[in-house]
Coordinates of C-alpha atoms in Angstrom, one line a residue:
M1 CA 37.5 -25.0 60.9
T2 CA 35.3 -24.9 63.9
L3 CA 32.8 -22.3 65.1
E4 CA 32.6 -21.5 68.7
K5 CA 29.8 -19.4 70.2
T6 CA 31.1 -17.1 72.9
P7 CA 29.5 -14.0 74.5
H8 CA 30.3 -10.9 72.5
R9 CA 32.2 -8.9 75.1
D10 CA 34.8 -7.0 73.1
P11 CA 33.8 -5.4 69.8
D12 CA 37.4 -5.4 68.7
H13 CA 37.4 -9.2 68.5
L14 CA 35.6 -8.9 65.2
K15 CA 37.0 -6.3 62.9
L16 CA 35.7 -6.6 59.4
N17 CA 36.7 -4.4 56.4
V18 CA 33.4 -3.6 54.7
Y19 CA 33.4 -2.5 51.1
P20 CA 30.4 -0.2 50.3
E21 CA 30.0 -1.5 46.7
E22 CA 30.1 -5.1 47.9
K23 CA 28.3 -5.0 51.2
S24 CA 27.8 -8.5 52.6
R25 CA 25.7 -10.3 55.0
M26 CA 27.0 -13.2 57.2
S27 CA 25.1 -16.3 57.9
F28 CA 25.4 -15.9 61.6
D29 CA 24.3 -13.4 64.2
E30 CA 26.4 -10.7 65.8
S31 CA 27.4 -12.9 68.8
T32 CA 29.1 -15.5 66.6
I33 CA 33.0 -15.3 66.6
L34 CA 35.1 -16.6 63.7
K35 CA 38.3 -18.5 64.6
C36 CA 41.2 -19.4 62.3
D37 CA 41.8 -23.1 61.7
A38 CA 45.6 -22.8 61.7
C39 CA 46.5 -20.3 64.5
Y40 CA 43.1 -20.2 66.3
S41 CA 43.2 -16.4 66.0
T42 CA 39.9 -14.5 66.1
E43 CA 41.2 -11.6 64.2
I44 CA 39.3 -12.3 61.0
T45 CA 38.7 -9.7 58.2
E46 CA 36.3 -9.8 55.3
T47 CA 37.7 -9.4 51.8
K48 CA 36.4 -9.9 48.2
E49 CA 37.7 -13.4 48.2
G50 CA 36.2 -14.4 51.6
Y51 CA 37.1 -14.3 55.3
V52 CA 41.0 -14.1 55.9
C53 CA 42.9 -14.4 59.1
R54 CA 44.9 -11.3 60.0
S55 CA 47.6 -13.3 61.8
C56 CA 48.6 -16.0 59.3
G57 CA 46.8 -15.0 56.2
V58 CA 44.8 -18.2 55.8
V59 CA 41.5 -18.0 54.0
L60 CA 38.8 -19.6 56.0
E61 CA 36.7 -22.4 54.5
I62 CA 33.4 -20.8 55.5
Q63 CA 31.6 -19.3 52.6
K64 CA 30.8 -15.6 52.4
Y65 CA 27.1 -15.1 51.7
V66 CA 26.5 -12.1 49.5
Y67 CA 23.1 -10.4 49.2
N68 CA 21.8 -11.5 45.9
R69 CA 20.5 -8.0 44.8
P70 CA 23.4 -5.7 43.9
Y71 CA 23.1 -2.1 44.8
N72 CA 24.0 -0.9 41.3
A73 CA 21.0 -2.6 39.7
N74 CA 18.4 -0.6 37.7
I75 CA 16.2 1.4 39.9
I76 CA 12.6 0.1 39.9
Q77 CA 10.3 2.5 38.1
H78 CA 7.6 4.0 40.4
A79 CA 6.8 7.0 38.2
R80 CA 4.1 7.1 35.6
L81 CA 5.1 5.2 32.5
G82 CA 5.0 6.5 28.9
I83 CA 3.2 4.9 26.0
T84 CA 6.3 3.0 24.9
Q85 CA 6.9 1.0 28.1
I86 CA 4.5 -1.4 29.7
G87 CA 4.9 -2.3 33.3
T88 CA 7.9 -2.0 35.6
V89 CA 11.2 -3.8 35.2
K90 CA 10.2 -6.2 37.9
E91 CA 6.9 -6.9 36.3
R92 CA 8.6 -7.7 33.0
V93 CA 11.3 -9.9 34.5
I94 CA 9.2 -11.9 36.8
N95 CA 7.0 -13.5 34.1
E96 CA 7.2 -12.6 30.5
N97 CA 3.9 -14.4 29.7
S98 CA 1.9 -13.1 32.6
I99 CA -1.8 -12.5 32.1
H100 CA -1.4 -9.0 33.6
L101 CA 1.3 -8.1 31.1
N102 CA -0.7 -9.5 28.2
N103 CA -3.7 -7.3 29.2
L104 CA -1.4 -4.3 29.5
N105 CA -0.1 -5.1 26.0
K106 CA -3.6 -5.3 24.6
L107 CA -4.6 -2.0 26.2
H108 CA -1.5 -0.4 24.8
S109 CA -2.2 -1.6 21.2
I110 CA -5.8 -0.5 21.2
Q111 CA -6.6 2.3 18.7
S112 CA -9.7 3.9 17.4
N113 CA -11.7 2.1 14.7
E114 CA -11.2 4.9 12.1
N115 CA -7.4 4.8 12.6
A116 CA -7.4 1.0 12.2
V117 CA -9.4 1.3 8.9
L118 CA -7.1 4.0 7.6
D119 CA -4.1 1.8 8.2
Q120 CA -5.7 -1.0 6.4
A121 CA -6.6 1.3 3.5
K122 CA -2.9 2.5 3.2
I123 CA -1.7 -1.1 3.1
E124 CA -4.3 -2.1 0.4
L125 CA -3.5 1.1 -1.6
S126 CA 0.2 0.4 -1.6
R127 CA -0.3 -3.2 -2.6
I128 CA -2.5 -2.3 -5.7
F129 CA -0.2 0.5 -6.7
N130 CA 2.8 -1.8 -6.6
C131 CA 1.0 -4.5 -8.6
L132 CA -0.1 -2.1 -11.3
N133 CA 3.0 0.1 -11.2
L134 CA 0.9 3.2 -10.8
P135 CA 2.4 6.6 -10.0
S136 CA 3.0 7.0 -6.3
T137 CA 2.2 10.7 -6.4
M138 CA -1.5 9.8 -6.7
K139 CA -1.6 7.8 -3.4
D140 CA -2.5 10.8 -1.2
I141 CA -5.2 12.0 -3.6
V142 CA -6.8 8.5 -3.8
L143 CA -6.6 8.1 0.0
E144 CA -8.3 11.5 0.6
K145 CA -11.1 10.5 -1.9
F146 CA -11.5 7.2 0.0
R147 CA -12.0 9.0 3.3
K148 CA -14.6 11.3 1.8
I149 CA -16.6 8.6 0.1
R150 CA -16.4 6.4 3.2
A151 CA -17.7 9.2 5.4
C152 CA -20.8 9.4 3.2
L153 CA -21.6 5.7 3.4
K154 CA -23.8 4.4 6.2
P155 CA -22.4 2.1 8.9
G156 CA -22.8 -1.5 7.9
T157 CA -22.5 -0.9 4.2
K158 CA -20.2 -3.5 2.5
Y159 CA -18.5 -0.8 0.5
R160 CA -17.0 0.8 3.7
S161 CA -14.5 -2.0 3.7
P162 CA -11.0 -0.8 2.4
E163 CA -10.7 -3.9 0.3
K164 CA -13.8 -2.9 -1.7
L165 CA -13.7 0.9 -1.6
I166 CA -10.0 1.4 -2.4
P167 CA -10.2 -0.1 -6.0
I168 CA -13.3 2.0 -6.6
A169 CA -11.5 5.2 -5.5
I170 CA -8.4 4.4 -7.6
Y171 CA -10.5 3.8 -10.7
H172 CA -12.6 6.9 -10.6
V173 CA -9.8 9.3 -9.4
F174 CA -7.6 8.2 -12.3
K175 CA -10.4 8.5 -14.8
F176 CA -11.3 11.9 -13.4
R177 CA -7.7 13.1 -13.9
N178 CA -7.6 11.6 -17.4
I179 CA -5.0 9.0 -16.4
S180 CA -5.4 5.8 -18.3
I181 CA -6.1 2.7 -16.1
S182 CA -7.2 -0.8 -17.1
E183 CA -10.4 -1.9 -15.3
A184 CA -9.6 -5.6 -16.0
E185 CA -6.1 -5.4 -14.5
L186 CA -7.4 -3.5 -11.5
L187 CA -10.1 -6.1 -10.8
E188 CA -7.6 -8.9 -11.2
V189 CA -5.4 -7.6 -8.3
S190 CA -8.2 -6.3 -6.2
K191 CA -10.4 -8.1 -3.6
I192 CA -13.7 -6.8 -5.0
A193 CA -16.0 -8.8 -7.3
K194 CA -16.8 -7.3 -10.7
K195 CA -20.5 -7.3 -9.9
D196 CA -20.0 -5.2 -6.8
F197 CA -17.6 -2.9 -8.7
N198 CA -20.1 -2.3 -11.5
A199 CA -22.9 -1.8 -9.0
F200 CA -21.1 1.0 -7.2
K201 CA -20.2 2.7 -10.5
L202 CA -23.8 3.5 -11.1
Q203 CA -24.0 5.6 -7.8
I204 CA -20.5 7.2 -7.9
R205 CA -22.0 10.6 -8.8
T206 CA -23.7 10.7 -5.4
F207 CA -20.4 10.5 -3.6
F208 CA -18.2 12.1 -6.3
P209 CA -20.2 15.0 -7.9
Q210 CA -17.2 16.3 -9.8
Y211 CA -16.9 13.1 -11.7
K212 CA -19.7 13.9 -14.1
E213 CA -17.8 17.1 -15.2
R214 CA -14.7 15.3 -16.3
D215 CA -13.4 15.6 -19.8
R216 CA -14.3 12.2 -21.4
K217 CA -12.9 13.1 -24.8
K218 CA -9.4 13.7 -23.3
Y219 CA -9.5 10.4 -21.5
I220 CA -10.6 8.5 -24.6
L221 CA -7.9 10.1 -26.7
Q222 CA -5.4 9.0 -24.1
K223 CA -6.6 5.4 -24.7
V224 CA -6.3 5.9 -28.5
L225 CA -2.8 7.2 -28.0
E226 CA -1.9 4.1 -26.0
I227 CA -3.1 2.0 -28.9
T228 CA -1.1 4.1 -31.3
E229 CA 2.1 3.6 -29.3
Y230 CA 1.4 -0.1 -28.6
F231 CA 1.0 -1.0 -32.3
E232 CA 3.6 1.4 -33.4
T233 CA 1.4 3.1 -36.0
D234 CA 1.8 6.4 -37.7
M235 CA 0.2 9.6 -36.3
P236 CA -2.4 9.8 -39.1
F237 CA -4.0 6.9 -37.2
Y238 CA -4.3 9.0 -34.1
Y239 CA -5.4 12.1 -35.9
L240 CA -8.1 10.3 -37.8
S241 CA -9.4 8.7 -34.6
K242 CA -9.5 12.2 -33.0
K243 CA -11.5 13.6 -36.0
I244 CA -14.0 10.7 -35.9
L245 CA -14.4 11.1 -32.1
Y246 CA -15.3 14.8 -32.3
K247 CA -17.5 14.3 -35.4
L248 CA -19.5 11.5 -34.0
W249 CA -19.5 12.4 -30.4
D250 CA -23.2 13.2 -30.0
H251 CA -24.0 9.8 -31.5
I252 CA -21.6 7.6 -29.7
K253 CA -21.2 9.3 -26.2
N254 CA -23.8 7.1 -24.5
T255 CA -21.6 4.2 -23.9
K256 CA -18.4 3.2 -22.0
D257 CA -15.1 5.1 -22.6
N258 CA -13.3 1.9 -23.7
V259 CA -16.0 1.1 -26.2
I260 CA -15.8 4.6 -27.7
A261 CA -12.0 4.4 -27.9
G262 CA -12.3 0.9 -29.5
L263 CA -14.9 2.2 -32.0
V264 CA -12.9 5.2 -33.3
A265 CA -9.6 3.2 -33.3
S266 CA -11.2 0.3 -35.2
I267 CA -12.7 2.6 -37.8
S268 CA -9.3 4.3 -38.3
A269 CA -7.6 0.9 -38.6
L270 CA -10.1 -0.3 -41.2
C271 CA -9.6 2.9 -43.2
L272 CA -5.8 3.1 -43.0
C273 CA -4.1 0.0 -41.9
K274 CA -6.4 -3.0 -41.8
D275 CA -3.6 -5.3 -43.1
K276 CA -1.4 -4.5 -40.1
I277 CA -3.8 -3.9 -37.2
S278 CA -6.9 -6.1 -36.7
V279 CA -10.0 -5.0 -34.9
S280 CA -9.8 -8.1 -32.6
S281 CA -6.3 -7.0 -31.4
I282 CA -7.6 -3.5 -30.6
C283 CA -10.5 -5.1 -28.7
D284 CA -8.2 -7.4 -26.7
K285 CA -6.0 -4.4 -25.8
L286 CA -9.1 -2.5 -24.4
D287 CA -10.7 -5.6 -22.9
I288 CA -13.9 -5.3 -24.9
K289 CA -15.7 -7.7 -27.3
M290 CA -15.4 -7.4 -31.0
S291 CA -19.2 -8.0 -31.4
T292 CA -19.7 -4.8 -29.4
I293 CA -17.7 -2.7 -31.9
Q294 CA -19.5 -4.4 -34.8
S295 CA -22.8 -3.5 -33.3
Q296 CA -21.8 0.1 -32.6
V297 CA -20.6 0.5 -36.2
K298 CA -23.8 -0.9 -37.6
K299 CA -26.1 1.3 -35.4
K300 CA -24.1 4.5 -35.0
I301 CA -22.8 4.8 -38.6
F302 CA -24.6 2.6 -41.2
K303 CA -28.1 3.0 -39.7
Q304 CA -27.5 6.6 -38.7
F305 CA -26.5 7.6 -42.2
K306 CA -29.0 5.2 -43.8
V307 CA -26.4 3.1 -45.6
P308 CA -27.6 -0.4 -46.4
G309 CA -25.5 -3.5 -47.0
F310 CA -23.6 -3.9 -43.7
T311 CA -22.5 -7.5 -43.1
T312 CA -19.3 -7.6 -41.0
L313 CA -16.6 -5.1 -40.1
V314 CA -14.0 -6.5 -42.5
R315 CA -16.4 -7.1 -45.4
S316 CA -18.0 -3.7 -45.1
S317 CA -14.7 -1.9 -44.6
E318 CA -14.8 -0.3 -48.0
A319 CA -18.3 1.0 -47.5
L320 CA -17.2 2.3 -44.1
K321 CA -14.3 4.1 -45.7
K322 CA -16.6 5.8 -48.2
I323 CA -18.8 7.1 -45.4
I324 CA -15.8 8.5 -43.6
K325 CA -14.7 10.3 -46.8
K326 CA -18.2 11.8 -47.3
M327 CA -18.0 13.1 -43.8
G328 CA -14.9 15.0 -44.8
L329 CA -12.5 13.2 -42.6
L330 CA -10.5 11.6 -45.4
E331 CA -10.1 14.5 -47.8
H332 CA -6.5 13.8 -48.8
D333 CA -6.3 10.0 -48.9
D334 CA -2.7 10.1 -50.3
Q335 CA -1.5 12.2 -47.4
L336 CA -3.1 9.9 -44.8
K337 CA -1.6 6.8 -46.3
F338 CA -0.2 4.5 -43.7
Y339 CA 3.7 4.3 -43.7
N340 CA 5.3 1.4 -41.9
Q341 CA 8.7 3.1 -41.9
T342 CA 7.6 6.2 -40.0
K343 CA 8.0 6.1 -36.2
S344 CA 5.3 7.6 -34.1
P345 CA 6.4 10.6 -32.0
G346 CA 6.3 10.5 -28.3
I347 CA 3.6 11.7 -26.0
N348 CA 5.3 15.0 -25.2
E349 CA 5.3 15.9 -28.9
I350 CA 1.5 15.3 -29.1
L351 CA 0.8 17.3 -26.0
I352 CA 2.9 20.2 -27.4
E353 CA 1.0 20.1 -30.7
K354 CA -2.3 20.1 -28.8
D355 CA -1.2 23.1 -26.8
L356 CA -0.4 24.9 -30.0
E357 CA -3.8 24.2 -31.4

């Protein structure tokens, strides 16, 4: 095929069928005339396949140049964008790793410091709850206490960190609501050192005034109940521990809750079932030392009631049993005898009985 340039005199020489959806642009100006290679006719029309001669139907070899931007493409966004879209379509297509787009992305992801801390606290809270299998219904209560305590702390304090403050909030909220929680297990899965944890416990009343009004006896009895269920003992073990707790409360209340629970449970075990439950196993369950219980028994019972002859817990168990009897806590020894065959009732039965009292 040849191209001949002739003056454009008659507009009918070039009649092209233009399709609106496929509007094309030719590679020559308006004065260029197309001529068929076979019949040399100038009646050339434009189709989807290319340029075709009207006379003989031959498709011309010359290529049809189509504008590379289709008309049905997405409209470029000129309006103000929402928070879920960054940049225009053109900006995102031109360069996915552009500096401008990265800056827009950073600006889009910026949030206030308090919101960022709250998100971190929620993540840490869920992690600890999943590790310790704690009730999820307490999450919102702990999170609210975390926010209140953190608001009272001065900026720059290390305890404002969610990794340090969340375990503290969990521990004290659970104890305030008389829900048993193991401090050792909590520290094992937390990111706070035991030294920092114990240091904040001394000042918790400043940030949690209601904590000093909690019912410590109820929480300690919950610990004793756990020991009763864990070792599958009879309920006389629990009831004797309860009597000892209320009887000696004024003498033993100035120590940790776990130590008090271990003290009353160890005395009950030595009086009722020392052949089945050892004091060391109770101490391991409560994560306390046996020497602590032995020291408490010596000071709070033998020295308090001026009974000489204390050596060790096991060797002095008979003397300890006599003291408990004189206190009126073992009036009917035969009825309080430990039966291995009896299965301890569930927690619901104990709560019902306490309500009846």
